[in-house]
Coordinates of N, CA and C in Angstrom, one line a residue:
X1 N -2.2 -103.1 -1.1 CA -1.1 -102.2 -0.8 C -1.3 -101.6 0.6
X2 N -0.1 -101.7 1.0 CA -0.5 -101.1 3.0 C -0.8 -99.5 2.3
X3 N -1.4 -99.1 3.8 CA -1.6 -98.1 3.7 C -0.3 -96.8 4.5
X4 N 0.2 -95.7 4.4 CA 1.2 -95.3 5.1 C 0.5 -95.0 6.8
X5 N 1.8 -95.3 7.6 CA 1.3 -95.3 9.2 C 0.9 -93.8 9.2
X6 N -0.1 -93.5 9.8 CA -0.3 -91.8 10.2 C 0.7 -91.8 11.5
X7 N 1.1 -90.4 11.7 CA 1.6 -90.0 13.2 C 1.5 -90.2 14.5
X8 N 1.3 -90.8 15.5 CA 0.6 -90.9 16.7 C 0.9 -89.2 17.3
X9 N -0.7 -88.6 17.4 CA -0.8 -87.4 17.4 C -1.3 -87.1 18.8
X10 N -1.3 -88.3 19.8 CA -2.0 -88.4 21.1 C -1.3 -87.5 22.3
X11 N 0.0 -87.8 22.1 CA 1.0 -87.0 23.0 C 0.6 -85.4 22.7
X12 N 0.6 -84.6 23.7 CA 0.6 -83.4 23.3 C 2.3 -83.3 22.9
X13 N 3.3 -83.3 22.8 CA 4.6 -83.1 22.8 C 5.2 -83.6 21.5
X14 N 4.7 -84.7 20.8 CA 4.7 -85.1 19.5 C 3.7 -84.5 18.7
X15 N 2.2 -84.2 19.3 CA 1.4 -83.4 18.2 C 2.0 -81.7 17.7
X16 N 2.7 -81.1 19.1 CA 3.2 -80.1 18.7 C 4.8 -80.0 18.1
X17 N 5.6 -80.9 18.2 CA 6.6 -81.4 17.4 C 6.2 -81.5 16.2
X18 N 4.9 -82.1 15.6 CA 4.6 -82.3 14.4 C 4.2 -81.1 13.4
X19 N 3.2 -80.4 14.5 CA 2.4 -79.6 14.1 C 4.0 -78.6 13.8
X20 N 4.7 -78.2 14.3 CA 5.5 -77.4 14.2 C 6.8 -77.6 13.0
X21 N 6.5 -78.9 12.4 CA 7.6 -79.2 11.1 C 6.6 -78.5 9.7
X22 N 5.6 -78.5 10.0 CA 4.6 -78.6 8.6 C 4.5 -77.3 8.5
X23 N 3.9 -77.2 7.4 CA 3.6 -75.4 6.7 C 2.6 -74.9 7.2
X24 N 3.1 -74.1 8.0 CA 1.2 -73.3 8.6 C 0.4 -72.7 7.7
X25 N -0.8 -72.7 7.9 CA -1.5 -71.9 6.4 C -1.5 -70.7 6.5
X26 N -1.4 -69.7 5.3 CA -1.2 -68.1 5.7 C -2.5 -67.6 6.4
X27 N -2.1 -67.0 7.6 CA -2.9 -66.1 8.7 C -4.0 -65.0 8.0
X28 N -3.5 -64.6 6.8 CA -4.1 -63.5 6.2 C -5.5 -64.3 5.0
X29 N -5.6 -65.9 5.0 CA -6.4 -66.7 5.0 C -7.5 -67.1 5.8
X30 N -7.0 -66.8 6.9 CA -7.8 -67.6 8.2 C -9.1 -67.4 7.7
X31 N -9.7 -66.6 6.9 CA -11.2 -66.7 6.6 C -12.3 -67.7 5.8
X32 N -11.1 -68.3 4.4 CA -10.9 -69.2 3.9 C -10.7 -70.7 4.4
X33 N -10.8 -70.6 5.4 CA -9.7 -72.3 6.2 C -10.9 -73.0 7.1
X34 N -10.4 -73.8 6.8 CA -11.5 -74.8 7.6 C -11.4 -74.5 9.2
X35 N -12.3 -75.6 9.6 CA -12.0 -75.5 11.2 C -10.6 -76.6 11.9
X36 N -10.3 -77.4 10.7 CA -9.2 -78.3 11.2 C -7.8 -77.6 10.8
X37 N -7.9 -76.8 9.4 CA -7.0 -76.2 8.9 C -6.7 -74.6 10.5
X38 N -7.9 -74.3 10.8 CA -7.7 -73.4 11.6 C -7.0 -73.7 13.0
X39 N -7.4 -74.8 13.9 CA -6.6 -75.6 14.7 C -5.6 -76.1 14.1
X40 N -4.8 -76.1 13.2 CA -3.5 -76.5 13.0 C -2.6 -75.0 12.9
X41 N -3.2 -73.9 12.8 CA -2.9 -72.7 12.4 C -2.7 -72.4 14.0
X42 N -3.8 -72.0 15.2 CA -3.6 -71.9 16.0 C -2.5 -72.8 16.8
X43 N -2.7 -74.1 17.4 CA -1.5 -75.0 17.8 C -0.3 -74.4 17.2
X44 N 0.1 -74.4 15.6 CA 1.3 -73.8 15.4 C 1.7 -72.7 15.8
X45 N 1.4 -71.4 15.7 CA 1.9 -70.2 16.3 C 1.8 -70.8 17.4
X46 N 1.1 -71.2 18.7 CA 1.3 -71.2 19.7 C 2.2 -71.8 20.3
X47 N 2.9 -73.0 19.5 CA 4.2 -73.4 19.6 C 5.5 -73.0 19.2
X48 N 5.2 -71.9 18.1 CA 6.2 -71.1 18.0 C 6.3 -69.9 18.7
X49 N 5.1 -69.3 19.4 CA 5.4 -68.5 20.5 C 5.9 -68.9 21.9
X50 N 5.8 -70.0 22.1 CA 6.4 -71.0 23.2 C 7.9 -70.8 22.7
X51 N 8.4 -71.3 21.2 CA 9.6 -71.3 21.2 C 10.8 -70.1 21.6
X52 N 9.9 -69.4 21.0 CA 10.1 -67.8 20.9 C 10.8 -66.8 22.3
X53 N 9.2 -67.7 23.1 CA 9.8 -67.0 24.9 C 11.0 -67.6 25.2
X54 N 10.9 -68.8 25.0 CA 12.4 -69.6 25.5 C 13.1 -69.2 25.1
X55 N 13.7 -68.4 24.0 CA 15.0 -68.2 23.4 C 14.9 -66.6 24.1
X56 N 13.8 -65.9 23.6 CA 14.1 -64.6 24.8 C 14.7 -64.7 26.2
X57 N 14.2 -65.9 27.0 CA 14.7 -66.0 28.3 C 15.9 -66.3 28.2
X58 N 16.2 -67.2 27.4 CA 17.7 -67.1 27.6 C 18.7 -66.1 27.5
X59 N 18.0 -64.9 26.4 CA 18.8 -64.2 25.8 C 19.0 -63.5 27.3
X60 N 17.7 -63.5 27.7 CA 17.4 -62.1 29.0 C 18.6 -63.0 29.7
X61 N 19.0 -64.2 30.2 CA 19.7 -64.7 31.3 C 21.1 -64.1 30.5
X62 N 21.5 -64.6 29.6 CA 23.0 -63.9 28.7 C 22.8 -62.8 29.0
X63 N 21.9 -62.1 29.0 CA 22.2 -60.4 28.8 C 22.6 -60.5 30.7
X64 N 21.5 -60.5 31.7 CA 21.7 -60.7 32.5 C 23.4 -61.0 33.3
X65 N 24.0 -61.8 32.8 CA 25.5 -62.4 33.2 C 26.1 -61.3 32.4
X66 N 25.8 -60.9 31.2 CA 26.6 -59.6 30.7 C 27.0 -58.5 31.4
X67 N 25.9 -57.7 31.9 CA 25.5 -56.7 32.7 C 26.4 -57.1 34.2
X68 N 26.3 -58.5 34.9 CA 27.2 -58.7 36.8 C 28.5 -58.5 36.0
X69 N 28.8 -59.7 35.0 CA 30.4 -59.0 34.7 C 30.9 -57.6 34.0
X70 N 30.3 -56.9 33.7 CA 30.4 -55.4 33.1 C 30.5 -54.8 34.4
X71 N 29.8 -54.7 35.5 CA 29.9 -54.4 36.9 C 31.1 -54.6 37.5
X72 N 31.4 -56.0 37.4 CA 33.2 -56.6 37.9 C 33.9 -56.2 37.4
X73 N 33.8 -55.8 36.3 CA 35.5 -55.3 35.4 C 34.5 -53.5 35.9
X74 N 34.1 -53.1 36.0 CA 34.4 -51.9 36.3 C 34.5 -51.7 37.5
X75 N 34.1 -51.9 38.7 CA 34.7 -52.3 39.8 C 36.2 -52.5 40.3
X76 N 36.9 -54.1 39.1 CA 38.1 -53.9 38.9 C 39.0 -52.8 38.4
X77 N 38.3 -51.8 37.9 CA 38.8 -51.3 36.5 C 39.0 -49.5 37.9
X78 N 37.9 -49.7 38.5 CA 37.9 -48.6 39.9 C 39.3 -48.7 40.4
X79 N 39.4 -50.3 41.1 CA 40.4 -50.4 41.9 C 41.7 -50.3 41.8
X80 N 41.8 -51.2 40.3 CA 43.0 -50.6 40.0 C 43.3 -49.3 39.9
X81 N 42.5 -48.4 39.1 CA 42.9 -46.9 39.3 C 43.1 -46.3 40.8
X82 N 42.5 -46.9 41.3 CA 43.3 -46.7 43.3 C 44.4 -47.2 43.2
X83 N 44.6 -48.0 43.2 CA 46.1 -48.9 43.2 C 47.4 -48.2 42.7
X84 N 47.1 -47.8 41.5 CA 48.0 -47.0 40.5 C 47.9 -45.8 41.3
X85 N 47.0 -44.9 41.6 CA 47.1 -43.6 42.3 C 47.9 -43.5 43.6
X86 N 47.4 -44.9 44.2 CA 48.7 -44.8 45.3 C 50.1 -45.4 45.4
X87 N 50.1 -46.2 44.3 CA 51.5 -46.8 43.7 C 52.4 -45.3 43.8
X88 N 51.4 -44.5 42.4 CA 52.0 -43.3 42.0 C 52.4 -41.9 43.5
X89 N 51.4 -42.1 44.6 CA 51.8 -40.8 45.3 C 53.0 -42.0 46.2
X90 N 52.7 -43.1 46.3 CA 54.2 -43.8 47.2 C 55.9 -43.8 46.5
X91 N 55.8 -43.8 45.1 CA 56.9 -43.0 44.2 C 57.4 -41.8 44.2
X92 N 56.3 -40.9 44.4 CA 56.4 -39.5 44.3 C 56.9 -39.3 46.1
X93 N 56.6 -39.9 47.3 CA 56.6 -39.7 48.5 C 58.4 -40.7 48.8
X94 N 59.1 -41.7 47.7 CA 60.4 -42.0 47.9 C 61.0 -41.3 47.1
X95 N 60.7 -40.5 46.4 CA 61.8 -39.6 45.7 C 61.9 -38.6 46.7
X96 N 61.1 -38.3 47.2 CA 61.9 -37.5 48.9 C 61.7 -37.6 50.4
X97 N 62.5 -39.0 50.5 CA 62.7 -39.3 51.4 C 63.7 -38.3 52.5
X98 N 63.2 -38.2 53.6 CA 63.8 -38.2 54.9 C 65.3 -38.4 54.7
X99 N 66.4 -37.8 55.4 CA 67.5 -38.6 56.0 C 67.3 -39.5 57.0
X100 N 68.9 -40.3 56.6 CA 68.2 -41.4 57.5 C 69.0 -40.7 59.0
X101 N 68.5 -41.6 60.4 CA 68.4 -40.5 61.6 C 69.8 -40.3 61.9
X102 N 70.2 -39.3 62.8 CA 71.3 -39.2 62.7 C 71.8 -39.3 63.8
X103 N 73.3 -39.6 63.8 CA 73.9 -40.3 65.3 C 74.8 -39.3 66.0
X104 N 75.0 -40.0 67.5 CA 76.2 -38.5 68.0 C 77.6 -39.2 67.8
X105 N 78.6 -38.3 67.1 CA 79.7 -38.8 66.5 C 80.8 -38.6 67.9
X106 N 81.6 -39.3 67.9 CA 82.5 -39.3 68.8 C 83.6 -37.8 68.5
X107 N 84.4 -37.8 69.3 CA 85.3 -36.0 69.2 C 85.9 -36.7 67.4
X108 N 86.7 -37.3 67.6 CA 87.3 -37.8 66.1 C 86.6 -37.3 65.0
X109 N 85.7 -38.0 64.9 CA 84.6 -37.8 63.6 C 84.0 -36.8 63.6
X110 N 83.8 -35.3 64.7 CA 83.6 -34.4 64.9 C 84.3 -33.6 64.2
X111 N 85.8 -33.7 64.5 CA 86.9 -32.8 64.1 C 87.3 -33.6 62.8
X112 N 86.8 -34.6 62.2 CA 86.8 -35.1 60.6 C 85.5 -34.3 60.0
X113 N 84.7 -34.7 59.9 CA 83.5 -33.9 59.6 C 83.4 -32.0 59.3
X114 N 83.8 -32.2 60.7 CA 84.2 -30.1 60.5 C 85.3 -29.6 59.5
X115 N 85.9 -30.3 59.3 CA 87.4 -30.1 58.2 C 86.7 -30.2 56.6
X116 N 85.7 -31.7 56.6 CA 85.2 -32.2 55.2 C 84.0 -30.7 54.9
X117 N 83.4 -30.2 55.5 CA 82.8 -29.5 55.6 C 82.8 -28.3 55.5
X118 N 84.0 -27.9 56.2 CA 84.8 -26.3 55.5 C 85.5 -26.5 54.4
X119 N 85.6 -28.1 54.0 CA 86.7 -27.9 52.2 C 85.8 -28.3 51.4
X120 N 84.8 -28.3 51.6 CA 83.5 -28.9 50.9 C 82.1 -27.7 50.5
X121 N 82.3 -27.5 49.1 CA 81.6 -26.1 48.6 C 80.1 -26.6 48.6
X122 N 79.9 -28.0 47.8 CA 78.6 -28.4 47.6 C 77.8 -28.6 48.6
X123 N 76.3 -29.1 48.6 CA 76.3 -29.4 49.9 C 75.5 -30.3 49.5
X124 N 75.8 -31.0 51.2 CA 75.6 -33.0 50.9 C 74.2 -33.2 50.5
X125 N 74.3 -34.3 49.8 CA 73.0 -34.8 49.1 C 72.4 -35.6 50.4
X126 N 70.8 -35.5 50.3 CA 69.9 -36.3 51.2 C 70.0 -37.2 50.6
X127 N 70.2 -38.5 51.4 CA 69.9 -39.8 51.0 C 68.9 -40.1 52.0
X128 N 68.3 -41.1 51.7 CA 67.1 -41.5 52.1 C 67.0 -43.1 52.3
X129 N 66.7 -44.0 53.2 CA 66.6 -45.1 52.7 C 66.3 -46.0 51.5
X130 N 66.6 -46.0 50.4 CA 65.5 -46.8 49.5 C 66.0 -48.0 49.1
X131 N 67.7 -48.7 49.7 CA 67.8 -49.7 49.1 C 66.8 -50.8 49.5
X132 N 66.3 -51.2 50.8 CA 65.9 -52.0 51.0 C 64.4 -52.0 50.9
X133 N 63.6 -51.9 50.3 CA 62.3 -51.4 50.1 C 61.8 -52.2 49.7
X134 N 62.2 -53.4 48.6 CA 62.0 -54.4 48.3 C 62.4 -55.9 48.7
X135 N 62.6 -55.5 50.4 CA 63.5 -56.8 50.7 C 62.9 -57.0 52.2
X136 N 61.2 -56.3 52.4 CA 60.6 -56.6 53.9 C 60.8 -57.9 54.9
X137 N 61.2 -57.4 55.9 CA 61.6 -59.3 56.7 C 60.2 -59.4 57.4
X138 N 59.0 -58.3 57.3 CA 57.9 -58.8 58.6 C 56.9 -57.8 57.7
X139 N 55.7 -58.4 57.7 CA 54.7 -57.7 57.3 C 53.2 -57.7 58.0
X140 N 53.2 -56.6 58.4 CA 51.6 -56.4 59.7 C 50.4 -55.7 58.3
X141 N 49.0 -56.1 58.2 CA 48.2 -56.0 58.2 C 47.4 -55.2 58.9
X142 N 47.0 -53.5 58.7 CA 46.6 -52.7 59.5 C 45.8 -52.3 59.5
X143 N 44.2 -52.5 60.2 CA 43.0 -52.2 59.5 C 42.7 -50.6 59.6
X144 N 41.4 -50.5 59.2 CA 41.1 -48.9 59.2 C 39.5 -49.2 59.2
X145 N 39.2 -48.2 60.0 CA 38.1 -48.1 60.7 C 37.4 -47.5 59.7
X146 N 36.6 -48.5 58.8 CA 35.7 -47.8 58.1 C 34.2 -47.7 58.0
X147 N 33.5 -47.0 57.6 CA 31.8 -46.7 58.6 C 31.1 -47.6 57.2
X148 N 30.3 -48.2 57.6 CA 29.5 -48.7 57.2 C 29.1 -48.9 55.4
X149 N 28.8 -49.7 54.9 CA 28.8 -49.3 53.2 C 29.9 -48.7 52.8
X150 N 31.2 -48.6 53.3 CA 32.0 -48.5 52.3 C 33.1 -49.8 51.6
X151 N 33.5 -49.6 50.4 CA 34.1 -50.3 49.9 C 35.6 -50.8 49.8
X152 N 36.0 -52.1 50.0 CA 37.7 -52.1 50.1 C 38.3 -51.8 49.0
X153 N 39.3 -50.8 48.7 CA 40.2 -50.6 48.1 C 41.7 -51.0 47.3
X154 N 42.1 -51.9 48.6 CA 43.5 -52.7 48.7 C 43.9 -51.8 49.9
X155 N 45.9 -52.0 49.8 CA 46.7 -51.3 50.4 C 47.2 -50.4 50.1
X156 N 47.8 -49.4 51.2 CA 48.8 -48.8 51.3 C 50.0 -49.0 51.7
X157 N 51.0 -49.1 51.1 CA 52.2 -49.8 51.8 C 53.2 -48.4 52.0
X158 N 53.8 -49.0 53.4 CA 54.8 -48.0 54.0 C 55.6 -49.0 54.3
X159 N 57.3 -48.8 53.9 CA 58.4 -49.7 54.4 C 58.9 -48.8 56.0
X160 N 58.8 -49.2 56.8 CA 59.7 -49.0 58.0 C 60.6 -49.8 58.6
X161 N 61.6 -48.9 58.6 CA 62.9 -49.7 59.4 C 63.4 -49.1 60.6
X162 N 63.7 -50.7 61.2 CA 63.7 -50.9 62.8 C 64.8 -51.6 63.0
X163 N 65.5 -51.6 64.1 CA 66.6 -52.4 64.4 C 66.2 -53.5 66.1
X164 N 66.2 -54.9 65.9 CA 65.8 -55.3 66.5 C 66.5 -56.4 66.9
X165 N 67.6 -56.2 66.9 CA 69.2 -57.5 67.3 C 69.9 -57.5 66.0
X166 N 68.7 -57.6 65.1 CA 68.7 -57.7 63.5 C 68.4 -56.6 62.8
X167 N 69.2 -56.1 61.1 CA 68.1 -55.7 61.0 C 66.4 -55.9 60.3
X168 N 65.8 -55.1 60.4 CA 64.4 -56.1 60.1 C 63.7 -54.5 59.3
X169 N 63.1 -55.1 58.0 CA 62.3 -54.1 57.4 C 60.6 -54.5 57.4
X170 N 59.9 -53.7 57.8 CA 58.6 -54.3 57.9 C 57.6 -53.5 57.2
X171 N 56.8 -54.3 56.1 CA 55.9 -54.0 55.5 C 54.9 -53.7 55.9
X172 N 54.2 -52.5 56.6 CA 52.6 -52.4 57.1 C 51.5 -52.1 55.4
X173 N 50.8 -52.9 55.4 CA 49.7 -53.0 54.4 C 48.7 -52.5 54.7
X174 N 48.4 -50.8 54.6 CA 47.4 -50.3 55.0 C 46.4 -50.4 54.5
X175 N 45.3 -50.9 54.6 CA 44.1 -51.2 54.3 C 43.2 -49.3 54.1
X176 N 43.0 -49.3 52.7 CA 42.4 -48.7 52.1 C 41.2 -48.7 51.5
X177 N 40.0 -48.1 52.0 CA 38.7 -48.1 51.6 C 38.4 -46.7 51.3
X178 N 37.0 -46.6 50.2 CA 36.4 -45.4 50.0 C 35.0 -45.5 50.4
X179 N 34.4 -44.6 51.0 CA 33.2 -44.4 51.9 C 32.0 -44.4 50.9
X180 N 30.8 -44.6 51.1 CA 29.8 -44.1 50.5 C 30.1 -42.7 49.2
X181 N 30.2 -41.7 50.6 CA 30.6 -40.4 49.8 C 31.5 -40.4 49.1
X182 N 32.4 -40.5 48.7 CA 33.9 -41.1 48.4 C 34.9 -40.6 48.8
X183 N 34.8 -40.4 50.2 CA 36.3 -40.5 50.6 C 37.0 -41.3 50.7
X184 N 38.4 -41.3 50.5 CA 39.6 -42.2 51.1 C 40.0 -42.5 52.5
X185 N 39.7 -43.4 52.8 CA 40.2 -43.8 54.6 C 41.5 -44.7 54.4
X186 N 42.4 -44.2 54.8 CA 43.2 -45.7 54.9 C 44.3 -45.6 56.4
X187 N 44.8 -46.2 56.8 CA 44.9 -47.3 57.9 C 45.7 -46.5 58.8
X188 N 45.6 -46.0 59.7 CA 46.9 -45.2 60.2 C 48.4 -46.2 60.9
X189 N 49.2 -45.4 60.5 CA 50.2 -46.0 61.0 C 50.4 -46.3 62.5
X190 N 51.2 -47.6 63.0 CA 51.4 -47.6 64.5 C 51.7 -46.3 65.1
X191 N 51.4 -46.2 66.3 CA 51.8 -45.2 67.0 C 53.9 -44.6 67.5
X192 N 54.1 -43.4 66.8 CA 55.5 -43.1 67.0 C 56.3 -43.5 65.5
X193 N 55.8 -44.1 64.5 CA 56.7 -44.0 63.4 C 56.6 -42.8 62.5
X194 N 57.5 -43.0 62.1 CA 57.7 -40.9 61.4 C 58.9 -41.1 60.8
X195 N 58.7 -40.7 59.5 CA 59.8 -40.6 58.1 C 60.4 -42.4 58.1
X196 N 59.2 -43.0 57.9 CA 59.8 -44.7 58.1 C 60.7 -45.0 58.5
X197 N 60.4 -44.4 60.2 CA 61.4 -45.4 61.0 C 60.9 -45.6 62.4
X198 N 60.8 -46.6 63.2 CA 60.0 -46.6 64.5 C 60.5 -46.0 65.1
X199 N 59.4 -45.7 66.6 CA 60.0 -45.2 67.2 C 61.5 -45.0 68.2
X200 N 61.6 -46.1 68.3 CA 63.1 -46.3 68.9 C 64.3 -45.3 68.4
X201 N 64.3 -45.4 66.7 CA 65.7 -44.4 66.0 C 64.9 -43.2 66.0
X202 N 63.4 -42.7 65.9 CA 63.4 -41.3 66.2 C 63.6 -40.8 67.5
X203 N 63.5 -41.6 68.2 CA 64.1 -41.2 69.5 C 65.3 -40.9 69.8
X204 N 66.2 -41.8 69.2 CA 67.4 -41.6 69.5 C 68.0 -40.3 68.6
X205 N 67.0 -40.1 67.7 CA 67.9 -38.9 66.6 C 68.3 -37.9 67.6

């Protein structure tokens, strides 16, 4: 009758594959156990402690990736609340808009006007630009001078209208960052625009 193959136990990588399917003998024994029984006790925990760190390290790498993206969504979670805060004061800054600038009327519309104006109790409503606010024909990118270590925020947006053969509404995207300390820096406007409109129609007002 053959006899059954034993294991080839030569590989260290199959002895401890081996050693690690079988039933270790209880530790609280070890006094009882032979010296072969004891080398199979030892090799085993020490391949289950092998196992052991591996699966820690990974856990630490998962935890690790947990913790960079917890940082990005709160980061994001920053920015948006900038976004929304200045969404919210550029709403709050078109509900009172400016008139738009005003022109010199010829004698006609002088002596129209001063009539509408003496039979007229109420008094005229400000209008303000806001139809076109969503219909920019040119958009400039305006940096801001920010000191070192601090962080970008997004934009500021200001619509200004300009008349330039055409008319043309132009989107400046003020570049908004917060400093170390946390102030707000953002982008100053070109030079001469005031109540969004360049300088050319405040001049003329």
């Amino acid at each position: 009758m053959p006899h059954a193959q034993r294991p080839d136990l030569t590989e260290p990588s199959r002895f401890t594959s081996f050693m690690t399917k079988r039933r270790l003998p209880m530790a609280e024994h070890a006094d009882t156990l032979s010296l072969k029984a004891l080398r199979e006790l030892v090799t085993g925990l020490v391949a289950r402690a092998d196992r052991a760190e591996i699966r820690i390290e990974a856990l630490e790498a998962d935890n690790r990736k947990l913790r960079q993206e917890n940082d990005r969504l709160r980061i994001e979670n920053t920015r948006l609340k900038v976004d929304n805060q200045l969404l919210r004061d550029e709403i709050a800054r078109l509900k009172n808009l400016p008139p738009r600038p005003p022109f010199t009327p010829s004698g006609m519309d002088q002596a129209t006007s001063a009539k509408a104006v003496a039979g007229s109790r109420k008094p005229a409503r400000r209008r303000g630009p806001k139809g076109d606010t969503g219909s920019a024909t040119r958009e400039e990118v305006l940096p801001a001078r920010a000191p070192p270590g601090s962080r970008f925020k997004g934009y500021k947006e200001c619509m200004v209208r300009d008349l330039v053969v055409r008319a043309e509404v132009v989107r400046y995207r003020r570049e908004c960052w917060v400093t170390p300390e946390g102030r707000t820096i953002i982008a100053p406007l070109p030079a001469g625009i005031k109540g969004g409109y360049p300088p050319v129609c405040v001049a003329s007002a």
